[in-house]
JSON list of C-alpha atoms in Angstrom, two decimals:
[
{"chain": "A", "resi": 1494, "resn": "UNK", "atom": "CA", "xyz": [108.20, 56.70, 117.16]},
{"chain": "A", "resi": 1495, "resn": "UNK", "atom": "CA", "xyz": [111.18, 59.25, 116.59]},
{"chain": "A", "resi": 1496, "resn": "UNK", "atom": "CA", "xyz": [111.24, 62.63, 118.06]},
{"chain": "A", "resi": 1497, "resn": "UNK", "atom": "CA", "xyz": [110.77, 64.82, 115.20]},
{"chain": "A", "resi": 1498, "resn": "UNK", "atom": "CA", "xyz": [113.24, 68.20, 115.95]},
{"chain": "A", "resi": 1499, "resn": "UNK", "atom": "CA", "xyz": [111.90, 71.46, 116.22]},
{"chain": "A", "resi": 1500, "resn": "UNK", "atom": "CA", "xyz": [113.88, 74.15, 114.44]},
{"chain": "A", "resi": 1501, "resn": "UNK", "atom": "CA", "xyz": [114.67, 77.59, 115.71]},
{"chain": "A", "resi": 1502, "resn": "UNK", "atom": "CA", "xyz": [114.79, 80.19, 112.51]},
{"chain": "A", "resi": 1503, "resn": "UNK", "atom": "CA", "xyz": [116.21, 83.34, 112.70]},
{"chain": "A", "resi": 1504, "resn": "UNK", "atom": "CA", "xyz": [114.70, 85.51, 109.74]},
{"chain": "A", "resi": 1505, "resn": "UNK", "atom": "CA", "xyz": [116.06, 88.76, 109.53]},
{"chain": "A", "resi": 1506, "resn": "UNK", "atom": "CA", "xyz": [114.57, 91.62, 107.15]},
{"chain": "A", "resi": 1507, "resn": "UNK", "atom": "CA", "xyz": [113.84, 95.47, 106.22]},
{"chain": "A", "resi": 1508, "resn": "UNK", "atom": "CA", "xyz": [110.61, 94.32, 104.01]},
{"chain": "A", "resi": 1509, "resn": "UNK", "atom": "CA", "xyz": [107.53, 93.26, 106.26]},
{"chain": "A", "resi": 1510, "resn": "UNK", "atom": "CA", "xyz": [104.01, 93.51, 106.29]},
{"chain": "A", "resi": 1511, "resn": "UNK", "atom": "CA", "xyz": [102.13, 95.46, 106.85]},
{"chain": "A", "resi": 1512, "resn": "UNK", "atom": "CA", "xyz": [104.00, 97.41, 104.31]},
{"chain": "A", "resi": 1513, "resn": "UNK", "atom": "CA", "xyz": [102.78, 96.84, 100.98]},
{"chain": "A", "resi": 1514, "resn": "UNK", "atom": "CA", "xyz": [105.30, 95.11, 98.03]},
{"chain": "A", "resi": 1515, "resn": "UNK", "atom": "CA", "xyz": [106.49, 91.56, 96.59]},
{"chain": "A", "resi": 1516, "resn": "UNK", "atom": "CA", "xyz": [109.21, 91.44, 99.34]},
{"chain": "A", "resi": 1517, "resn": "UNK", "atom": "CA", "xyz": [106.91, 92.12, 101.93]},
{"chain": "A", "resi": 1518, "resn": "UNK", "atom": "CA", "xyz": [104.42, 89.51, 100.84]},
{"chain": "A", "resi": 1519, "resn": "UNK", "atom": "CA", "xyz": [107.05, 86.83, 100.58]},
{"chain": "A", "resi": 1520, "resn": "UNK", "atom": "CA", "xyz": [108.62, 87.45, 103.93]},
{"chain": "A", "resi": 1521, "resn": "UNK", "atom": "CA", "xyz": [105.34, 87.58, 105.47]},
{"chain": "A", "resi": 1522, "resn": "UNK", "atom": "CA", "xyz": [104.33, 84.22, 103.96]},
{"chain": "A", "resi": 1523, "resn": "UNK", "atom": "CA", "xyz": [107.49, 82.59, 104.44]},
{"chain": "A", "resi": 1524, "resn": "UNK", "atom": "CA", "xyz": [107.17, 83.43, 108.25]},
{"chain": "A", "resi": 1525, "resn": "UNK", "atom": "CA", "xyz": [103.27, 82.63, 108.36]},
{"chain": "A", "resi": 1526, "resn": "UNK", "atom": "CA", "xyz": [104.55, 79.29, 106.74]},
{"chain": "A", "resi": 1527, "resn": "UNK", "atom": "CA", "xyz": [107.45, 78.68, 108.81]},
{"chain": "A", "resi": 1528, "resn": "UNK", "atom": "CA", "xyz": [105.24, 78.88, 111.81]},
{"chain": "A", "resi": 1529, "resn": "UNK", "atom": "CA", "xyz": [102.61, 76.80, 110.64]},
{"chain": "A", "resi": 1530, "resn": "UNK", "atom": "CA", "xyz": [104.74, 74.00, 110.72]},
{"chain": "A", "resi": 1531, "resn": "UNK", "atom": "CA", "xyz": [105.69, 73.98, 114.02]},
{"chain": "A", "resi": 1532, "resn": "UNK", "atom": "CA", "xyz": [109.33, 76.16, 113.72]},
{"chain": "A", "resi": 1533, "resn": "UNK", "atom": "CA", "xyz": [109.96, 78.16, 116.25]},
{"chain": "A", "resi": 1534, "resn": "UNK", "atom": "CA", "xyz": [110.79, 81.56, 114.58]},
{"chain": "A", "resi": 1535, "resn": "UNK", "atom": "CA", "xyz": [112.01, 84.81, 115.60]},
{"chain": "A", "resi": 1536, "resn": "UNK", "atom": "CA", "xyz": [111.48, 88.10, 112.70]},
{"chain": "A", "resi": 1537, "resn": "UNK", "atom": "CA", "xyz": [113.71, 90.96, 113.25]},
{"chain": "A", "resi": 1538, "resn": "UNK", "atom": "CA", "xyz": [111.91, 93.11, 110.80]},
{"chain": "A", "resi": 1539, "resn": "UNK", "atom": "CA", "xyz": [112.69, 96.89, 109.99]},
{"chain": "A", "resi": 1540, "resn": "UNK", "atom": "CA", "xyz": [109.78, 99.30, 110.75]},
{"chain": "A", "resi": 1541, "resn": "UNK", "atom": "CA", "xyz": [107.71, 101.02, 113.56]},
{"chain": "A", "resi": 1542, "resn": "UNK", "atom": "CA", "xyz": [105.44, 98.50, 116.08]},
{"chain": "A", "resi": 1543, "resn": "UNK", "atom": "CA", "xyz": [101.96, 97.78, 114.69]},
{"chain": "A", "resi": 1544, "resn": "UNK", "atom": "CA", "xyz": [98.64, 97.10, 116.27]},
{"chain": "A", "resi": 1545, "resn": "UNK", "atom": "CA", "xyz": [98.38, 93.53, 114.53]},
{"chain": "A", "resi": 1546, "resn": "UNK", "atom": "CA", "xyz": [102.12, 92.86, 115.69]},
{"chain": "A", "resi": 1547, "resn": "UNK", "atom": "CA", "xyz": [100.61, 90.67, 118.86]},
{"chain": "A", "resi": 1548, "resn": "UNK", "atom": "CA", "xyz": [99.08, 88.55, 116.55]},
{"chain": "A", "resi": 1549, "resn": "UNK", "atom": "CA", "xyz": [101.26, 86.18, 114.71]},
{"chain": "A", "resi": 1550, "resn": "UNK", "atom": "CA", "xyz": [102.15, 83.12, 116.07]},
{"chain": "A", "resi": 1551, "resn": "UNK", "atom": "CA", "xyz": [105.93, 83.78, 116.12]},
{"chain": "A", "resi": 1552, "resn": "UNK", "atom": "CA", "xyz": [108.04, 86.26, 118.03]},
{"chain": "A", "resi": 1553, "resn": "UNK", "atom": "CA", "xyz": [107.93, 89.80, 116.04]},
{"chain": "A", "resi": 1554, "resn": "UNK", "atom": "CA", "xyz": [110.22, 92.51, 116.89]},
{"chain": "A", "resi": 1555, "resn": "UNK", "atom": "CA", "xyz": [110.61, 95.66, 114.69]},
{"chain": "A", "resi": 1556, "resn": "UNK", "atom": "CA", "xyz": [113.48, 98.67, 114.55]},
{"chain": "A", "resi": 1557, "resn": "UNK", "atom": "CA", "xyz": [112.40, 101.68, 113.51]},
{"chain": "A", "resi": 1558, "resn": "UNK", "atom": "CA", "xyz": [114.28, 105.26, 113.56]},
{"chain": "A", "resi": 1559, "resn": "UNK", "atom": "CA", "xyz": [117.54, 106.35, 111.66]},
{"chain": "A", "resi": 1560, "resn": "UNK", "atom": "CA", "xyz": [118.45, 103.91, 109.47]},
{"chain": "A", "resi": 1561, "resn": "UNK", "atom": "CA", "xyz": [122.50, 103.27, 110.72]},
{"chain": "A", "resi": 1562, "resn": "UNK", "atom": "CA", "xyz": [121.02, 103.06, 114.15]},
{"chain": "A", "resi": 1563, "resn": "UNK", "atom": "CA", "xyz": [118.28, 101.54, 113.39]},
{"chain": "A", "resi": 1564, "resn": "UNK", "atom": "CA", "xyz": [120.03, 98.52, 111.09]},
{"chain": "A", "resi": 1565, "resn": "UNK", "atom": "CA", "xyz": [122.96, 98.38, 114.02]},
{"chain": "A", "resi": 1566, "resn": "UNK", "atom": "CA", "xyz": [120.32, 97.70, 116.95]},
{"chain": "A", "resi": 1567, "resn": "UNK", "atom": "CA", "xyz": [118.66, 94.87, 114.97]},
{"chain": "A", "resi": 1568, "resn": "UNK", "atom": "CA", "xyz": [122.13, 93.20, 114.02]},
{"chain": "A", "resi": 1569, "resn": "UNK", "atom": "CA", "xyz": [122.90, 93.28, 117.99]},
{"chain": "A", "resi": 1570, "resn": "UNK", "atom": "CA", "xyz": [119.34, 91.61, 118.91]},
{"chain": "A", "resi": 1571, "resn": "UNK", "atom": "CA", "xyz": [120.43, 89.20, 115.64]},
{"chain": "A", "resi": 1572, "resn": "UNK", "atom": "CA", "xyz": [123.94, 88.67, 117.43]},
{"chain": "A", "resi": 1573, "resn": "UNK", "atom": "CA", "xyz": [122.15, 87.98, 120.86]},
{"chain": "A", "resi": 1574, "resn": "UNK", "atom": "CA", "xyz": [119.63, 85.03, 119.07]},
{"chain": "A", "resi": 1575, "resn": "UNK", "atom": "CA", "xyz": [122.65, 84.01, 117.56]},
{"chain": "A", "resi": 1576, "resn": "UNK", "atom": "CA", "xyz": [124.98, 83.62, 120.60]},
{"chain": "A", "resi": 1577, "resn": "UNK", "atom": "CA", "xyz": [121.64, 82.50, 122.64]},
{"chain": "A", "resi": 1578, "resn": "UNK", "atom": "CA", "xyz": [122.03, 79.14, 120.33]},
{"chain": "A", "resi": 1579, "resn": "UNK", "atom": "CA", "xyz": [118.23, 80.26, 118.60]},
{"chain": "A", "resi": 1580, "resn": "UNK", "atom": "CA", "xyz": [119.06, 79.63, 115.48]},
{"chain": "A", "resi": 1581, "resn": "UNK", "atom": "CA", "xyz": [119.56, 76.81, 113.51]},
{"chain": "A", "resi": 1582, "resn": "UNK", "atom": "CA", "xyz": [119.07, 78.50, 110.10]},
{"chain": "A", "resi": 1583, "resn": "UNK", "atom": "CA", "xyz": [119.08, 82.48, 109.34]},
{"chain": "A", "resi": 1584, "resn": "UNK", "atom": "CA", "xyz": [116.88, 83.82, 106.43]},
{"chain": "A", "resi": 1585, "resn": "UNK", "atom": "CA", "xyz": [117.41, 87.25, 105.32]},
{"chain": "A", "resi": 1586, "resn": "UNK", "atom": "CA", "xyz": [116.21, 89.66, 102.98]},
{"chain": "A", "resi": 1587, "resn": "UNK", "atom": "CA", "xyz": [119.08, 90.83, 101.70]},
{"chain": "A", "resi": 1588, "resn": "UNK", "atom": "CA", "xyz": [122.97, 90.98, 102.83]},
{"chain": "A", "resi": 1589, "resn": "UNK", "atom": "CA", "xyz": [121.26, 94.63, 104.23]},
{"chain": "A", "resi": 1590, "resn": "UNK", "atom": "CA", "xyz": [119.96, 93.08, 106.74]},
{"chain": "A", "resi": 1591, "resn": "UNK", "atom": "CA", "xyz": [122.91, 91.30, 107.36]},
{"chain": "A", "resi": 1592, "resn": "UNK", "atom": "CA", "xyz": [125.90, 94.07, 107.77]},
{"chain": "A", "resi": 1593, "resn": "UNK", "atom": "CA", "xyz": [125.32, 94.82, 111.54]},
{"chain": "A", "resi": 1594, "resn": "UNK", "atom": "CA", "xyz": [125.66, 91.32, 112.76]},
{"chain": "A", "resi": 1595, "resn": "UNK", "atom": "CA", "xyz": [128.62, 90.97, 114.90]},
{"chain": "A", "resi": 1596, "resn": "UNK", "atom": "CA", "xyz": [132.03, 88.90, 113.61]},
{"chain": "A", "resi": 1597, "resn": "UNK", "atom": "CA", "xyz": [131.91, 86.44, 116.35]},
{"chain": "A", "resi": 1598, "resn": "UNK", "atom": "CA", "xyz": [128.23, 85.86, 115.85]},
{"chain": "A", "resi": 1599, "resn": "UNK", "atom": "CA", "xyz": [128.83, 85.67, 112.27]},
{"chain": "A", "resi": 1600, "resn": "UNK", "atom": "CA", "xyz": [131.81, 82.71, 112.72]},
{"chain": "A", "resi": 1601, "resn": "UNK", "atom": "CA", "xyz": [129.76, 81.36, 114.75]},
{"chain": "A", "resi": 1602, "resn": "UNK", "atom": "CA", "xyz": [126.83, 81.23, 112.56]},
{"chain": "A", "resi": 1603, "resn": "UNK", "atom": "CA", "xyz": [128.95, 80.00, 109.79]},
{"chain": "A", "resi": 1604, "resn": "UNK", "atom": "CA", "xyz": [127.74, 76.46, 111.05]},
{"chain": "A", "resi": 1605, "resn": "UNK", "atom": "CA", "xyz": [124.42, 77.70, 110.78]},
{"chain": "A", "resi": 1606, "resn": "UNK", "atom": "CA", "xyz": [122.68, 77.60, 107.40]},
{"chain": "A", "resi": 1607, "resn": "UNK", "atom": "CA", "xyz": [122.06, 81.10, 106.17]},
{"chain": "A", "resi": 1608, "resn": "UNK", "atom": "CA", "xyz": [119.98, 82.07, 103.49]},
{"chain": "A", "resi": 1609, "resn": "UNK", "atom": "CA", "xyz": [119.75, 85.68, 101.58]},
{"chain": "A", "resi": 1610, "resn": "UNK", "atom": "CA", "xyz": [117.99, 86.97, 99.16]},
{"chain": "A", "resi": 1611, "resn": "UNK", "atom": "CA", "xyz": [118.58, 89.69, 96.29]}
]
């Protein structure tokens, strides 16, 4: 029987639940999907920690404070998954969540599927 690959997904975005909207919803149930089916996935989402954060069944890590510094410390964790070899396919939100990532990382990534939206 053939050893069915895991893949590591790297979604990146400033919409995530529990906020309330569309963007939020479909982030959320792309990453509730995603990790149904055995991906391993890592969400760099925008926002302050919440209580339900331990929860999902992926690794969640939020960024919260002024937005420059805020958006520039979540492209460097982005840049460190990156570089770490974590990701073999990057989903943002939009190219928002995207503008912090490093230049090397971002070469480097250019092998690496990369999806945005809006």
């Amino acid at each position: 029987m053939p050893m069915i690959q895991k893949h590591n997904v790297l979604i990146l975005t400033q919409c995530f639940p529990p906020d309330v909207g569309g963007i939020e919803n479909m982030m959320g149930s792309l990453a509730h999907a995603l990790a149904e089916a055995g991906t391993n996935l890592t969400v760099l989402a925008d926002g302050p920690k919440d209580s339900k954060d331990g929860q999902f069944p992926f690794l969640l890590r939020r960024f919260d404070g002024f937005k420059p510094l805020r958006r520039w410390r979540k492209g460097r964790a982005a840049t460190h998954v990156i570089r770490s070899g974590k990701a073999d396919v990057i989903i943002a939100d939009s190219w928002k969540s995207l503008e912090y990532l490093d230049k090397g990382a971002a070469r480097q990534a250019g092998a690496v599927p990369l999806v945005a939206w809006r």
